[in-house]
mmCIF file of C-alpha atoms in Angstrom:
data_model
loop_
_atom_site.group_PDB
_atom_site.id
_atom_site.type_symbol
_atom_site.label_atom_id
_atom_site.label_comp_id
_atom_site.label_asym_id
_atom_site.label_seq_id
_atom_site.Cartn_x
_atom_site.Cartn_y
_atom_site.Cartn_z
ATOM 1 C CA MET V 1 0.000 0.000 0.000
ATOM 2 C CA CYS V 2 3.015 2.294 0.569
ATOM 3 C CA LYS V 3 3.914 2.214 -3.149
ATOM 4 C CA LEU V 4 0.319 3.079 -4.062
ATOM 5 C CA LYS V 5 0.325 6.076 -1.704
ATOM 6 C CA LYS V 6 3.664 7.266 -3.107
ATOM 7 C CA PHE V 7 2.358 6.827 -6.644
ATOM 8 C CA SER V 8 -0.896 8.592 -5.818
ATOM 9 C CA SER V 9 1.053 11.473 -4.257
ATOM 10 C CA GLN V 10 3.095 11.781 -7.451
ATOM 11 C CA VAL V 11 -0.066 11.696 -9.566
ATOM 12 C CA GLU V 12 -1.667 14.252 -7.271
ATOM 13 C CA ALA V 13 1.324 16.576 -7.702
ATOM 14 C CA LEU V 14 1.240 16.197 -11.491
ATOM 15 C CA ILE V 15 -2.488 16.818 -11.667
ATOM 16 C CA ASN V 16 -2.171 19.904 -9.476
ATOM 17 C CA GLN V 17 0.449 21.307 -11.864
ATOM 18 C CA LEU V 18 -2.064 21.382 -14.723
ATOM 19 C CA GLN V 19 -3.429 24.814 -15.520
ATOM 20 C CA ASN V 20 -7.048 25.659 -14.780
ATOM 21 C CA THR V 21 -7.654 22.662 -12.548
ATOM 22 C CA ASN V 22 -8.850 22.418 -9.016
ATOM 23 C CA PRO V 23 -6.466 20.659 -6.650
ATOM 24 C CA MET V 24 -7.401 17.034 -6.007
ATOM 25 C CA SER V 25 -7.224 15.523 -2.591
ATOM 26 C CA ASN V 26 -5.256 12.354 -1.938
ATOM 27 C CA THR V 27 -8.568 10.509 -1.457
ATOM 28 C CA GLU V 28 -9.820 11.669 -4.873
ATOM 29 C CA VAL V 29 -6.577 10.538 -6.498
ATOM 30 C CA LEU V 30 -6.814 7.115 -4.826
ATOM 31 C CA GLN V 31 -10.437 6.760 -5.963
ATOM 32 C CA TRP V 32 -9.496 7.734 -9.529
ATOM 33 C CA ALA V 33 -6.589 5.252 -9.540
ATOM 34 C CA ALA V 34 -8.829 2.461 -8.219
ATOM 35 C CA GLU V 35 -11.449 3.149 -10.907
ATOM 36 C CA ALA V 36 -8.768 3.193 -13.599
ATOM 37 C CA ASN V 37 -7.396 -0.107 -12.291
ATOM 38 C CA ASP V 38 -10.893 -1.653 -12.349
ATOM 39 C CA SER V 39 -11.360 -0.428 -15.903
ATOM 40 C CA LEU V 40 -8.074 -2.003 -16.987
ATOM 41 C CA ALA V 41 -9.037 -5.284 -15.331
ATOM 42 C CA ARG V 42 -12.358 -5.366 -17.238
ATOM 43 C CA ASN V 43 -10.744 -4.677 -20.612
ATOM 44 C CA LYS V 44 -9.035 -7.818 -21.819
ATOM 45 C CA ILE V 45 -6.001 -7.376 -24.056
ATOM 46 C CA LEU V 46 -6.594 -9.346 -27.254
ATOM 47 C CA THR V 47 -4.061 -11.003 -29.519
ATOM 48 C CA ASP V 48 -4.038 -10.225 -33.241
ATOM 49 C CA ASP V 49 -5.878 -13.483 -34.007
ATOM 50 C CA GLU V 50 -8.562 -12.723 -31.402
ATOM 51 C CA ILE V 51 -9.074 -9.255 -32.865
ATOM 52 C CA ILE V 52 -9.459 -10.702 -36.372
ATOM 53 C CA ARG V 53 -11.952 -13.335 -35.151
ATOM 54 C CA THR V 54 -13.961 -10.706 -33.266
ATOM 55 C CA VAL V 55 -14.124 -8.321 -36.215
ATOM 56 C CA THR V 56 -14.960 -11.131 -38.650
ATOM 57 C CA ALA V 57 -17.732 -12.405 -36.364
ATOM 58 C CA GLU V 58 -19.208 -8.888 -36.134
ATOM 59 C CA ASP V 59 -19.208 -8.641 -39.939
ATOM 60 C CA ASP V 60 -21.126 -11.922 -40.222
ATOM 61 C CA VAL V 61 -23.849 -10.697 -37.865
ATOM 62 C CA GLY V 62 -24.793 -7.848 -40.195
ATOM 63 C CA ASP V 63 -25.257 -10.168 -43.188
ATOM 64 C CA ASP V 64 -28.650 -11.393 -41.954
ATOM 65 C CA VAL V 65 -30.117 -7.900 -41.691
ATOM 66 C CA THR V 66 -32.638 -6.904 -44.337
ATOM 67 C CA PRO V 67 -31.829 -3.438 -45.677
ATOM 68 C CA VAL V 68 -34.391 -0.799 -44.823
ATOM 69 C CA ASN V 69 -35.567 1.570 -47.528
ATOM 70 C CA PRO V 70 -34.213 5.023 -46.755
ATOM 71 C CA VAL V 71 -36.738 7.683 -45.852
ATOM 72 C CA ASN V 72 -36.899 10.461 -48.424
ATOM 73 C CA ILE V 73 -36.974 13.762 -46.547
ATOM 74 C CA SER V 74 -38.407 16.687 -48.475
ATOM 75 C CA HIS V 75 -36.651 20.040 -48.719
ATOM 76 C CA SER V 76 -39.521 21.592 -46.738
ATOM 77 C CA GLU V 77 -39.119 19.084 -43.898
ATOM 78 C CA ALA V 78 -35.354 19.619 -43.837
ATOM 79 C CA GLY V 79 -35.806 23.393 -43.780
ATOM 80 C CA ALA V 80 -38.300 23.192 -40.913
ATOM 81 C CA ALA V 81 -36.014 20.891 -38.922
ATOM 82 C CA LEU V 82 -33.029 23.154 -39.518
ATOM 83 C CA SER V 83 -35.039 26.238 -38.511
ATOM 84 C CA THR V 84 -35.955 24.516 -35.256
ATOM 85 C CA SER V 85 -32.323 23.476 -34.741
ATOM 86 C CA LEU V 86 -31.161 27.024 -35.391
ATOM 87 C CA GLN V 87 -33.636 28.459 -32.893
ATOM 88 C CA TRP V 88 -32.532 25.896 -30.293
ATOM 89 C CA ALA V 89 -28.829 26.641 -30.907
ATOM 90 C CA GLU V 90 -29.420 30.384 -30.526
ATOM 91 C CA GLU V 91 -31.377 29.873 -27.284
ATOM 92 C CA LYS V 92 -28.557 27.718 -25.893
ATOM 93 C CA ASN V 93 -25.906 30.300 -26.868
ATOM 94 C CA PHE V 94 -23.968 28.069 -29.235
ATOM 95 C CA GLU V 95 -20.776 29.422 -30.765
ATOM 96 C CA ALA V 96 -21.149 31.749 -33.739
ATOM 97 C CA HIS V 97 -19.588 29.352 -36.261
ATOM 98 C CA GLU V 98 -22.074 26.637 -35.288
ATOM 99 C CA ILE V 99 -25.021 29.006 -35.714
ATOM 100 C CA VAL V 100 -23.659 30.199 -39.066
ATOM 101 C CA LEU V 101 -23.399 26.581 -40.229
ATOM 102 C CA LEU V 102 -27.015 25.884 -39.277
ATOM 103 C CA ARG V 103 -28.132 29.057 -41.085
ATOM 104 C CA ARG V 104 -26.244 28.037 -44.222
ATOM 105 C CA LEU V 105 -27.815 24.569 -44.142
ATOM 106 C CA ARG V 106 -31.284 26.029 -43.596
ATOM 107 C CA ASP V 107 -30.781 28.505 -46.432
ATOM 108 C CA ARG V 108 -29.533 25.718 -48.719
ATOM 109 C CA ALA V 109 -32.638 23.635 -47.959
ATOM 110 C CA PHE V 110 -34.768 26.678 -48.809
ATOM 111 C CA GLU V 111 -32.882 27.188 -52.091
ATOM 112 C CA LEU V 112 -33.443 23.550 -53.019
ATOM 113 C CA LYS V 113 -37.126 23.867 -52.156
ATOM 114 C CA ILE V 114 -37.484 26.957 -54.344
ATOM 115 C CA GLY V 115 -35.522 25.322 -57.164
ATOM 116 C CA THR V 116 -37.797 22.289 -57.301
ATOM 117 C CA ALA V 117 -40.930 24.412 -57.037
ATOM 118 C CA ALA V 118 -39.961 26.735 -59.900
ATOM 119 C CA GLN V 119 -42.556 26.951 -62.629
ATOM 120 C CA ARG V 120 -41.609 24.944 -65.680
ATOM 121 C CA LYS V 121 -41.661 26.384 -69.157
ATOM 122 C CA ILE V 122 -43.676 24.676 -71.844
ATOM 123 C CA THR V 123 -40.454 24.024 -73.760
ATOM 124 C CA ASP V 124 -39.238 21.888 -70.835
ATOM 125 C CA PHE V 125 -41.764 19.229 -71.871
ATOM 126 C CA PHE V 126 -40.540 18.956 -75.469
ATOM 127 C CA GLY V 127 -37.234 17.632 -76.752
ATOM 128 C CA HIS V 128 -34.918 20.248 -78.194
#
């Protein structure tokens, strides 16, 4: 237990040196170390062959799945969803670049909606 306390004191000192952190108590460091140790014990280290077998088995599982037809979302639905997302992002004070991205996506959905709703000319129905 003496080595663990020495180690935890060293970890505590290193953590306390980090900028913008609150100092951790020795008890908190011991708890963190115990949780990390438990996590390592639960995660088994696999050999290359075991990794290949695991990945191959996971690939086989997906073969029995029937593909689902994708849902076709209209430009109007996308625009409405993006408008709602934009309003939510503004209410939650998201960063400016995130809000700008949502606006651009919403505007693009609107442009696509307008483009598909444009009135066709009679010449569009005849071969040129």
